XYZ file of C-alpha atoms in Angstrom:
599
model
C -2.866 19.772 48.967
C -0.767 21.517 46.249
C 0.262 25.703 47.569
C -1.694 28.186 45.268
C 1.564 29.404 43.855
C 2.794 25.610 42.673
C -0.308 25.346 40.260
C 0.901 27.442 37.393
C 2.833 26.144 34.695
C 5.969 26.312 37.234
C 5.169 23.171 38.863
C 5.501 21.802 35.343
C 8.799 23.613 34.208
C 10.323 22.670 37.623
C 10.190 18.522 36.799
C 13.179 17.055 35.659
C 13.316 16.227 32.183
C 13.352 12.318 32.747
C 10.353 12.801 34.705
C 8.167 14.945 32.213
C 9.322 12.306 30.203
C 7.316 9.430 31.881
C 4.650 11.590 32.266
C 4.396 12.224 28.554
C 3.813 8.429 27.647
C 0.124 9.544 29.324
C -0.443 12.526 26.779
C -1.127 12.704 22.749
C 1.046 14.047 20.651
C -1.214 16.333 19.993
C -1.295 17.496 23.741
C 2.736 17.803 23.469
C 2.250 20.516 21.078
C -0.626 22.419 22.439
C 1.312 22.292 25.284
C 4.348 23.805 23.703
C 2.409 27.164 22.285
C 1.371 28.210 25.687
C 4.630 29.578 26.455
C 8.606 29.457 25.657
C 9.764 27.221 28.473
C 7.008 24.837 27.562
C 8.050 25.041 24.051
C 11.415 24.089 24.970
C 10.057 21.588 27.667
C 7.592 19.703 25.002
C 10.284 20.110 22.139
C 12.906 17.473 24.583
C 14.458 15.235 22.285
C 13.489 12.163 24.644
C 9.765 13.155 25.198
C 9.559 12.733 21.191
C 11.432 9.988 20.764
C 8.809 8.603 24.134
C 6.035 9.056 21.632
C 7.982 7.327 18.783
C 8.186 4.119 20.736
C 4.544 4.249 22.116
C 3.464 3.565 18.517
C 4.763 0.657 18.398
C 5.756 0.575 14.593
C 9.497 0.570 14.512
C 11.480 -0.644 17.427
C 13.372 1.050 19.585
C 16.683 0.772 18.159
C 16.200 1.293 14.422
C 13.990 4.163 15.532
C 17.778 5.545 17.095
C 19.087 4.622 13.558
C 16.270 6.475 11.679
C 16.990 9.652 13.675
C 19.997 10.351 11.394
C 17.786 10.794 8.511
C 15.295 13.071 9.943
C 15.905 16.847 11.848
C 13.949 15.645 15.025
C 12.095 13.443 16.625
C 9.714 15.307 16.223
C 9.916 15.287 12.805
C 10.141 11.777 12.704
C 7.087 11.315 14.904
C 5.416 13.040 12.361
C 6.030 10.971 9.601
C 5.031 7.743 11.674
C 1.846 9.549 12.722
C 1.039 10.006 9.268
C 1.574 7.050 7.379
C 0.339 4.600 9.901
C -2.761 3.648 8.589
C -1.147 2.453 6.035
C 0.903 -0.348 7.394
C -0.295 -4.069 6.957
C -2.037 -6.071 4.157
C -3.607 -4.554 1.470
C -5.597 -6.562 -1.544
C -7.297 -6.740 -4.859
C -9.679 -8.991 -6.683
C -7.181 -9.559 -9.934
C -5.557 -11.461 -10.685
C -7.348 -14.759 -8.989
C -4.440 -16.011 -7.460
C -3.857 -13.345 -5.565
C -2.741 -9.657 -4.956
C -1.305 -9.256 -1.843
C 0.986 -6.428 -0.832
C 2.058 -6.264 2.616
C 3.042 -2.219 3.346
C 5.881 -2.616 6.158
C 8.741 -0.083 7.616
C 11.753 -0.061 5.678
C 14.509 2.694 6.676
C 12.447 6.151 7.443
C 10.034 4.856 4.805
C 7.531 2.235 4.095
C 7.340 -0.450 1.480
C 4.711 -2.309 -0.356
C 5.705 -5.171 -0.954
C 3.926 -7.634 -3.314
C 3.850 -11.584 -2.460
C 4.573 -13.103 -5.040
C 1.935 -16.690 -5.644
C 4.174 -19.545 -5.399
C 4.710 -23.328 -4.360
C 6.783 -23.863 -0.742
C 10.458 -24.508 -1.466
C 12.140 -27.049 -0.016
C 13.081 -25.322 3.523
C 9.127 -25.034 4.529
C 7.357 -21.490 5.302
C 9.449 -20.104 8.091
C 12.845 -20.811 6.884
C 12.124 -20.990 3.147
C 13.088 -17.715 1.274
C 9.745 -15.911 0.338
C 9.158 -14.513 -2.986
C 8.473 -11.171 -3.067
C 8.032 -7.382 -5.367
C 8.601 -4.138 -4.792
C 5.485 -1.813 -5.045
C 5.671 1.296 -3.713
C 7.420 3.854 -0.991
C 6.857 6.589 1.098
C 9.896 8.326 2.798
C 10.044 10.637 5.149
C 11.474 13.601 4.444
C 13.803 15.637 6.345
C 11.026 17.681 7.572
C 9.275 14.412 8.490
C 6.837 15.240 5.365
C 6.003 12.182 3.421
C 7.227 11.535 -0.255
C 5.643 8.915 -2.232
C 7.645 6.534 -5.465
C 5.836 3.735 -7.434
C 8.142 1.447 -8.289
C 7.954 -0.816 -11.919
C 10.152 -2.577 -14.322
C 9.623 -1.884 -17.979
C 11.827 -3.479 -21.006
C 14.280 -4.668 -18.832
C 14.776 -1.691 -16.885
C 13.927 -0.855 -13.138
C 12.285 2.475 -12.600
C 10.713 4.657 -9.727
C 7.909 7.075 -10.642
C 7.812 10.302 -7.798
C 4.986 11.434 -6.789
C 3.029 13.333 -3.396
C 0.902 11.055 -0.489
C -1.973 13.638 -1.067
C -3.808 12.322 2.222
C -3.768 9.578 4.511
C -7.464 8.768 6.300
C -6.770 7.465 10.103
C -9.374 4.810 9.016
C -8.202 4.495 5.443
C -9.779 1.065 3.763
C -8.822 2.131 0.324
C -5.371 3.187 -1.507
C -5.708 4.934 -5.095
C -3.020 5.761 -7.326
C -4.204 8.823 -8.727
C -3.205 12.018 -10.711
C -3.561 15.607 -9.102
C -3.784 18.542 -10.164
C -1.555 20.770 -8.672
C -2.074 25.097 -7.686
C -2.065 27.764 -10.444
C 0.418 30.515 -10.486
C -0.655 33.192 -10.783
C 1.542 37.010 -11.072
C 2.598 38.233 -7.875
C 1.704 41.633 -9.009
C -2.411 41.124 -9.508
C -2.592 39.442 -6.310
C -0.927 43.312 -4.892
C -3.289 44.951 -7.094
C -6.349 42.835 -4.895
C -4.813 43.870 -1.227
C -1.495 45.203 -0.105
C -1.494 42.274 2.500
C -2.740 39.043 2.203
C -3.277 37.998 6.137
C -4.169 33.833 5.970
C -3.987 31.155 3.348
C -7.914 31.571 3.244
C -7.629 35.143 2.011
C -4.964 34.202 -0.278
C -6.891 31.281 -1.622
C -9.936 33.661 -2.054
C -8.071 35.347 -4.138
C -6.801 32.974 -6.177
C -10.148 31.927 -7.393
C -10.777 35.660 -8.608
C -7.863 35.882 -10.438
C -7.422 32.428 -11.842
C -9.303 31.028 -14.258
C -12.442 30.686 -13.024
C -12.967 26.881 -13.236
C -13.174 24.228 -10.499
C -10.620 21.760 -9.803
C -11.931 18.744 -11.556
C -11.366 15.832 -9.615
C -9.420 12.718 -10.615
C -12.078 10.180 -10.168
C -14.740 11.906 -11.876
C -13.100 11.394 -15.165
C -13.969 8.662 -17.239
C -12.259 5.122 -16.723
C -10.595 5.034 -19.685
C -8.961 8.616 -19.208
C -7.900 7.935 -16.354
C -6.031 4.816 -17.137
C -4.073 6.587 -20.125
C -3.514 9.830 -17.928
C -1.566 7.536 -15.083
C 0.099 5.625 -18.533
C 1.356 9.231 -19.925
C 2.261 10.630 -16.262
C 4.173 7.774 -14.994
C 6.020 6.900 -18.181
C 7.215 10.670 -18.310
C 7.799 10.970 -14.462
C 9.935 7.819 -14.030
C 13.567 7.821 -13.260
C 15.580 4.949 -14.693
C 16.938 3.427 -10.880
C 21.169 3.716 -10.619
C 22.821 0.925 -9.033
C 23.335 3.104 -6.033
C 19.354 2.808 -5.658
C 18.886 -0.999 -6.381
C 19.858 -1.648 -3.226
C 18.010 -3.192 -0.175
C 14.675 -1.471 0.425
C 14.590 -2.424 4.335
C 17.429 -4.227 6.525
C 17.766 -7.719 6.981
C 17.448 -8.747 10.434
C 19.672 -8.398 13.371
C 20.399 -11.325 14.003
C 22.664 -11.115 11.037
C 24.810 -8.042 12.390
C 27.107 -7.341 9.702
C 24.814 -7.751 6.892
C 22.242 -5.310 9.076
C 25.157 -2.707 9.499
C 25.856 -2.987 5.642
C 22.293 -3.093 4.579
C 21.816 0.240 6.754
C 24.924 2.053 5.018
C 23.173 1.080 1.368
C 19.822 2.187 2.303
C 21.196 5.709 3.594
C 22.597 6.190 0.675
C 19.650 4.985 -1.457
C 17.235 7.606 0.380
C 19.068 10.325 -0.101
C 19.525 9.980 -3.547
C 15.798 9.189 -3.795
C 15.086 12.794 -1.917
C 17.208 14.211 -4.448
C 15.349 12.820 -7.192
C 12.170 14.117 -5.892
C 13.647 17.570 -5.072
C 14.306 17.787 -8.225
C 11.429 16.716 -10.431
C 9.228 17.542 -7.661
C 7.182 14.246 -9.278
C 5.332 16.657 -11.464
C 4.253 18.162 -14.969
C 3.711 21.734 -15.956
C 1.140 22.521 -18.774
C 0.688 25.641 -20.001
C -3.057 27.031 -20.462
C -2.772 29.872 -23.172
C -5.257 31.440 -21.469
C -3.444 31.429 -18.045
C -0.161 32.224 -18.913
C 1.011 35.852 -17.894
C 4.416 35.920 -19.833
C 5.835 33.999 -22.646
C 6.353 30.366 -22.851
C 9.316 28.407 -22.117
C 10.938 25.386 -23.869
C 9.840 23.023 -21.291
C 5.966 24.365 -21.373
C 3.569 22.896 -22.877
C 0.491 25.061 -24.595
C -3.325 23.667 -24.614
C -4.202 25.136 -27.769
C -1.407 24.144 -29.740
C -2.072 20.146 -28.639
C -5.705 20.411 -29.676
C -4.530 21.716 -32.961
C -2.386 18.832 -33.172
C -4.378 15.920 -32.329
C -3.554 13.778 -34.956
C -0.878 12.944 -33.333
C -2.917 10.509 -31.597
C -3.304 8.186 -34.283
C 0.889 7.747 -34.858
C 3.354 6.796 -32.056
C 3.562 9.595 -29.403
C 6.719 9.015 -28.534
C 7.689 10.699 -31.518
C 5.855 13.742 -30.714
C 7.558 14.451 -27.920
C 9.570 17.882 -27.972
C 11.209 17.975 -24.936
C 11.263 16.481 -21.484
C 12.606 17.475 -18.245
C 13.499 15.294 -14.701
C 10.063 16.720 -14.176
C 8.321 14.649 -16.780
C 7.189 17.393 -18.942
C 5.912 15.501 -22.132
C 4.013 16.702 -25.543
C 2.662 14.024 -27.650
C 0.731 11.673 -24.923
C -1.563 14.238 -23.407
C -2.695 14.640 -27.716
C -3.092 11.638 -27.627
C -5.146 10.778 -24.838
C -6.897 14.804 -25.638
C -7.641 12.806 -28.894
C -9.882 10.455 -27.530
C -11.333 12.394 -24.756
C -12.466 14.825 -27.162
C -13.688 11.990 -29.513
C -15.708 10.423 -27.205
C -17.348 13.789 -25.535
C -18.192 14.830 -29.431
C -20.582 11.876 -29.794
C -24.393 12.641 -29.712
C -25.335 10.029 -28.433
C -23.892 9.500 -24.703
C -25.928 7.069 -22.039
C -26.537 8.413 -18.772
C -23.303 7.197 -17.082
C -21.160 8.805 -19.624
C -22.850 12.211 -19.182
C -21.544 11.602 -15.391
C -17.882 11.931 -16.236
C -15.766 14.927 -16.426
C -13.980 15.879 -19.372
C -10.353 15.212 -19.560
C -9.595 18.640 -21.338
C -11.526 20.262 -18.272
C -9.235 18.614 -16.139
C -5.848 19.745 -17.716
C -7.365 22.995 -18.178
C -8.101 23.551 -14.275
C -4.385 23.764 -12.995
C -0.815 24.647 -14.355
C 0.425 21.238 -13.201
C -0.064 17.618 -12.589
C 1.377 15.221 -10.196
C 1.020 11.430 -9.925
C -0.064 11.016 -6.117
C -0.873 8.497 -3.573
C -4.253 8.676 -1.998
C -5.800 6.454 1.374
C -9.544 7.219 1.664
C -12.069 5.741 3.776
C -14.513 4.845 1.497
C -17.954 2.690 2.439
C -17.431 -0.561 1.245
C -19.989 -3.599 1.198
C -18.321 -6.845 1.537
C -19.166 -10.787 1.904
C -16.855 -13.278 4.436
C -15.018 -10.485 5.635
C -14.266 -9.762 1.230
C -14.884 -6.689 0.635
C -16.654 -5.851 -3.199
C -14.695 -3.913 -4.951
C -14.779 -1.697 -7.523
C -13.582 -2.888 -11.403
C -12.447 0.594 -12.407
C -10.344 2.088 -9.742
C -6.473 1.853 -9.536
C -6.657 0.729 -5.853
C -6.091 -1.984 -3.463
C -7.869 -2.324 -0.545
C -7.141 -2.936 3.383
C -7.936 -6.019 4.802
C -8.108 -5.209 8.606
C -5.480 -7.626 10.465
C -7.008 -8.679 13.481
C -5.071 -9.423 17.094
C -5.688 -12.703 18.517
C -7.754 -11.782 21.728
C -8.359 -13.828 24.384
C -12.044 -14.343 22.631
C -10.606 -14.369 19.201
C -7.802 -16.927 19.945
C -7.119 -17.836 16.290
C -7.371 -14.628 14.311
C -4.723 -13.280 12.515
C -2.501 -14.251 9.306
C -1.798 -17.936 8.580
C 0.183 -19.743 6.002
C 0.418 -23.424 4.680
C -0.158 -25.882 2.225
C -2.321 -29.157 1.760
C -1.286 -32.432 2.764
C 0.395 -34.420 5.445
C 2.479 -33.616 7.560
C 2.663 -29.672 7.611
C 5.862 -27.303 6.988
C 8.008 -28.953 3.846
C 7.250 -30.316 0.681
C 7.257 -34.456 0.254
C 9.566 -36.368 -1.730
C 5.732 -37.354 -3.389
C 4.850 -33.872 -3.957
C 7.861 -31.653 -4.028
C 5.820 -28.747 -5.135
C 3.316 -27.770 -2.696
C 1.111 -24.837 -3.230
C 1.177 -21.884 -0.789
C -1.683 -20.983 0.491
C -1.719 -17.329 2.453
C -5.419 -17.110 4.734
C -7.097 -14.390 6.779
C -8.649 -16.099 10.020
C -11.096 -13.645 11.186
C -14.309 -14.006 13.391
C -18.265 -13.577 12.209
C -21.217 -13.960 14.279
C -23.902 -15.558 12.314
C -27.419 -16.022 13.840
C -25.893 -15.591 17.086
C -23.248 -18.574 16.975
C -19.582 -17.551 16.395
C -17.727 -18.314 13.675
C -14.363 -18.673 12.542
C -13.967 -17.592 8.464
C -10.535 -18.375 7.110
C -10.129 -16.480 3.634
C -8.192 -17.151 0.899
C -5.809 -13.791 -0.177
C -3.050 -16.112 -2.183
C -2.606 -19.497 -3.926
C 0.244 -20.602 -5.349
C -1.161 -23.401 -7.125
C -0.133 -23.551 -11.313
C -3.974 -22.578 -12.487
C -5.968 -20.772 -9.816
C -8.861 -23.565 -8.641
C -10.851 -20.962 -6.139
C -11.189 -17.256 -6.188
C -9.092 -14.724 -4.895
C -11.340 -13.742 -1.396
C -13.047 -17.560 -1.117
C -14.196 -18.931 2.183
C -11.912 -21.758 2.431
C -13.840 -22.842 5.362
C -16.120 -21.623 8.166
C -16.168 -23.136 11.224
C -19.053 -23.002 14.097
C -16.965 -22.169 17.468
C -19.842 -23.613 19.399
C -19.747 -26.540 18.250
C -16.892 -28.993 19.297
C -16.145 -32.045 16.529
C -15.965 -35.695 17.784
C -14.960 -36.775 14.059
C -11.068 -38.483 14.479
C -8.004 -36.740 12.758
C -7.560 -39.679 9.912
C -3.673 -38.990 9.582
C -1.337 -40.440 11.698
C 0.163 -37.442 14.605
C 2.639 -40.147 16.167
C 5.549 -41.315 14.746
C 9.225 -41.554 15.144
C 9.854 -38.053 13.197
C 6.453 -36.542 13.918
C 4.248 -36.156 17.218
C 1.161 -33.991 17.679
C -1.220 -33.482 20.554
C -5.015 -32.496 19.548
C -6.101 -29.761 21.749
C -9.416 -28.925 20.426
C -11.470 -30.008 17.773
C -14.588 -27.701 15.555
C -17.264 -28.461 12.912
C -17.651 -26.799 9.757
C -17.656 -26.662 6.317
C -14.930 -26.598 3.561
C -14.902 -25.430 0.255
C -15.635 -28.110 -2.745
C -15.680 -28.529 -6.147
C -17.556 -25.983 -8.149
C -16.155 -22.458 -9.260
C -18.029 -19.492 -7.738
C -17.853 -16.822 -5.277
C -20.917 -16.652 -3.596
C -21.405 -20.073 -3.885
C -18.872 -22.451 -4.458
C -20.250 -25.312 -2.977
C -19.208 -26.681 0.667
C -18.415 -30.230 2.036
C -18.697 -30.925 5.709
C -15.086 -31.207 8.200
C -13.848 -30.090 10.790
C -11.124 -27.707 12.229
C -8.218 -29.244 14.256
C -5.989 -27.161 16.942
C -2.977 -28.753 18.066
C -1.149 -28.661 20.811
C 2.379 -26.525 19.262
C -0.266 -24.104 17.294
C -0.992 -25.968 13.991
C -4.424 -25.862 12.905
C -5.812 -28.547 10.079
C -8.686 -28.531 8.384
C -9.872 -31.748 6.697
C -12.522 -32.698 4.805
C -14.635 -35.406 5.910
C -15.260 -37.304 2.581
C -11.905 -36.655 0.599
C -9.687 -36.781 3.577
C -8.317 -33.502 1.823
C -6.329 -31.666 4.913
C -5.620 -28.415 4.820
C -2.352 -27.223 7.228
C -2.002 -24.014 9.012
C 0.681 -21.763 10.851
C 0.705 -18.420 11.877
C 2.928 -16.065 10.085
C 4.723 -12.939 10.330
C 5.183 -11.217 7.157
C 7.718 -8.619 8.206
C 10.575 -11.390 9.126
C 9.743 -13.598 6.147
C 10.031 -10.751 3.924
C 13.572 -9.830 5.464
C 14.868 -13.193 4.636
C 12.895 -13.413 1.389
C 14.019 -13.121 -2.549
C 13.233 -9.703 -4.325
C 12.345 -10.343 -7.869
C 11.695 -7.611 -10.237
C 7.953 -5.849 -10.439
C 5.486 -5.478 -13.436
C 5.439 -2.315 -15.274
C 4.704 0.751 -13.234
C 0.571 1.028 -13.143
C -0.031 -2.613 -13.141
C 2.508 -3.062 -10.471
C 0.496 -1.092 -8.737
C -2.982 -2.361 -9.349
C -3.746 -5.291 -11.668
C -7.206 -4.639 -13.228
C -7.460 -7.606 -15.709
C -9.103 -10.924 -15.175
C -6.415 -13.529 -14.879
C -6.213 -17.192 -13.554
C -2.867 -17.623 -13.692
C 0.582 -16.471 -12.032
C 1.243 -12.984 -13.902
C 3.870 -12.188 -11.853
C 6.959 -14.521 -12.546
C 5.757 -15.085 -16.486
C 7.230 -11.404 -17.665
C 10.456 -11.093 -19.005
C 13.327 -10.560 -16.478
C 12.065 -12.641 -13.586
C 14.051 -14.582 -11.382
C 15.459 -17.770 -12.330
C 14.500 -19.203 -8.771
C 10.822 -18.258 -8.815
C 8.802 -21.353 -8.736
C 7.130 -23.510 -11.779
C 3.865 -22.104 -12.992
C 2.065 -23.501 -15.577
């Protein structure tokens, strides 16, 4: 039994750091710093260097030694536990309906950042999956800041040239299932001396926010999404083609290290990418990824070169019917611009003047309410939790939102043996192309479980194809298979040669996909699921003899050994909205000379 006297904060203050230390891995990180306001010993106690860097690890996002090297770009580890807390929802695969083929970008660590990074659709070279150099896009980043703040760039290619577009993460949802590229708008300003005229102190942000709204102008922050589809697709246009920041050669470097195993090319990759972040920080310091409008109506003194007044673009909206690039007066590293918000006012205020509206357009906001409710605007990254229905583990998504969506990557369990990402192509024998058919498709699936009328079963769906024309939609059921119920049907391609040897562990009926092109329903052909022995899975079709071969993947190494090939322009990059049944990716100008053959 502990003395009275030992069971005060002394007995806690009296461990040795390496010991507080172990007993840390058992507490939050929120506990850590609850801990350190009680008093200033436990502030220095809970601020220990390794009791930070303890929580770092227990994340398990970054390993332990580039978590070392990521120290150097951060005050803390604290501040770099921050940052990880933060933007960890939004590691792993995220997806979207267009185009067909597939939209896949796989959000990984890079150096004190994350990337998106887009698979590209494409046919297996000639090395097979694992050692085969992947094709791949930059989409996005988010960098930690010094602070351990995140910063947020979209990343396109337009006319040649490579560009990054800054912006703010505006939130991150611990159970985010949807990522928006939005537009913000930011605080008014508002003269220091009303706010004294209101109170000679202002004692919390609540007060001072009070106040704002009685001497500001009196109108609501209108959100983003409330404004009508088509505004909102020219305001991210106008915002990111005045934001972006034509990308030096300094900052066309790697976006994430290659792996260790390579040591000198790691060490030299991690020199690059130092210097690529903190000219990246700079940029953002700079332009802040913003744009400043002046509102007449707002403005307490007179208005500067770089400001913009509302009045004066409604007055000039014919602008909107010539080229607004030549309206432009002036423009700043902050992306102030002139003749895009006429022209985009333009419209807006064409569309709202109509007398005859339908019900759903009476729903939107107007865009001039928007620009009206705040001095500035800011193109920003948003993860929301949103309630989505969804089919086969697909979810339904939404035709009019810049987004991509989270497809939940599932563990294998001991239950769920087979769940999990898994790449491969059709045909016989798995891994590399034929000297038949050089130019296999590459097929990326999502193996998760589903209990249906109280069997289990296993749903493999389709998230990219890298055939020339897409034949099934992007989110199919390739195949379902009933876990209960073992197959007795015999594999009908030879698993025992000279070259070539393969045990069958276990063997499942189901049901592939057939001919036909729908969604809900394509049609299905009876098969059945093979497992064998070194972790291949086939599935094969019981009429055609069609085979379908499997193997587990991990993105983050194939992407470190993969080919970067430039990215789409900067909002389609981000989210492709159109219909398309074809490869849009490698058929723009610029593209790699080594990307596969699409039709």
């Amino acid at each position: 039994m502990l003395l009275p006297d030992l069971c005060d904060s002394s007995l806690i203050l009296s461990l040795p750091d390496d010991v507080f230390t172990m007993v840390s891995r058992f507490l939050l990180p929120r506990d850590i710093f609850n801990l350190s306001l009680c008093c200033k010993s436990l502030y220095a106690l809970a601020s220990s260097e390794n009791v930070w860097l303890t929580q770092c690890d227990m994340m398990n996002m970054v390993p332990h030694n580039d978590l070392v090297e990521w120290r150097e770009g951060v005050s803390s580890y604290k501040a770099l536990c921050r940052f990880l807390l933060n933007v960890q929802p939004l590691l792993g695969i995220w997806v979207h309906q267009n185009p067909e083929l597939g939209n896949l970008v796989y959000v990984m660590p890079g150096f004190v950042s994350l990337v998106g990074c887009r698979i590209i659709p494409q046919e297996l070279g000639p090395l097979g999956i694992q050692d085969g150099p992947i094709l791949w896009a930059s989409v996005f980043e988010v960098i930690g800041d010094f602070d351990g703040s995140a910063t947020f760039f979209l990343h396109g290619r337009k006319d040649g040239i490579d560009y990054v577009c800054p912006g703010s993460v505006k939130s991150i949802d611990k159970s985010c299932n949807v990522l928006l590229l939005e537009v913000e708008p930011g605080e008014q300003e508002y003269d220091s001396t009303l706010l004294q005229g209101k109170s000679s102190v202002i004692s919390s942000y609540s007060e001072f926010s009070r106040l704002q709204g009685v001497v500001g102008n009196n109108e609501a922050m209108v959100p983003f999404s409330k404004l009508a589809f088509s505004d909102r697709r020219k305001l991210l246009e106008v915002t990111t083609s005045q934001v972006r920041q034509e990308v030096p050669n300094i900052a066309i470097g790697p976006l994430f290290p290659r792996l260790r195993d390579d040591y000198d090319n790691f060490q030299k990759d991690l020199v690059l990418l130092k210097e690529r972040r903190a000219f990246l920080s700079q940029i953002h310091k700079l332009g802040n990824g913003g744009i400043q409008i002046d509102n007449k109506e707002n403005s307490q003194g007179g208005v500067g070169p770089m400001q913009l007044e509302l009045d004066d673009i409604r007055k000039s909206l014919d602008c909107s019917r010539t080229d607004h690039t030549q309206c432009i007066k002036s423009k700043s590293l902050g992306g102030y611009f002139w003749g895009g918000f006429k022209q985009i006012l333009g419209r807006s205020n064409h569309a709202t003047s109509k007398k005859h509206t339908s019900s759903h357009e009476i729903k939107h906001a107007r865009l001039d309410d928007f620009l009206r409710s705040s001095d500035t605007i800011r193109l920003t990254l948003k993860a929301s939790n949103v309630k989505l229905s969804s089919y086969r583990a697909w979810p339904n998504m939404h035709d009019s939102w810049f987004a991509v969506y989270k497809m939940p990557l599932r563990v294998p369990t001991e239950d769920q043996v087979y769940a999990g990402l898994w790449g491969g192509t059709f045909g016989w024998p798995p891994g590399k192309p034929s000297e038949e058919k050089p130019g296999k498709a590459l097929f990326f699936l999502l193996l998760s479980y589903e209990e249906i009328e109280g069997q289990q079963f296993l749903i493999a769906t389709k998230i990219l194809e890298g055939t020339h024309y897409v034949l099934h939609p992007n989110g199919s059921a390739m195949f379902a298979v009933n876990m209960n119920v073992p197959s007795s049907e015999p594999f009908p391609w030879e698993t025992d040669t000279d070259s070539f040897s393969m045990n069958i562990e276990h063997a499942f009926m189901g049901e592939g996909i057939a001919n036909g092109y729908g969604f809900r329903y394509p049609g299905l052909k009876s098969g059945s699921l093979f497992v064998f022995q070194n972790g291949i899975l086939a599935f094969n079709w019981k009429e055609s003899r069609n085979v379908l071969t499997l193997q587990r993947l991990n993105l983050q190494e194939l992407l470190k050994k993969g080919e970067r090939i430039p990215s789409l322009p900067p909002m389609n990059n981000f989210a492709y909205l159109t219909k398309s049944y074809s490869n849009v990716y490698t058929g723009f100008p610029g593209a790699s000379t080594s990307s596969p053959r699409f039709a």
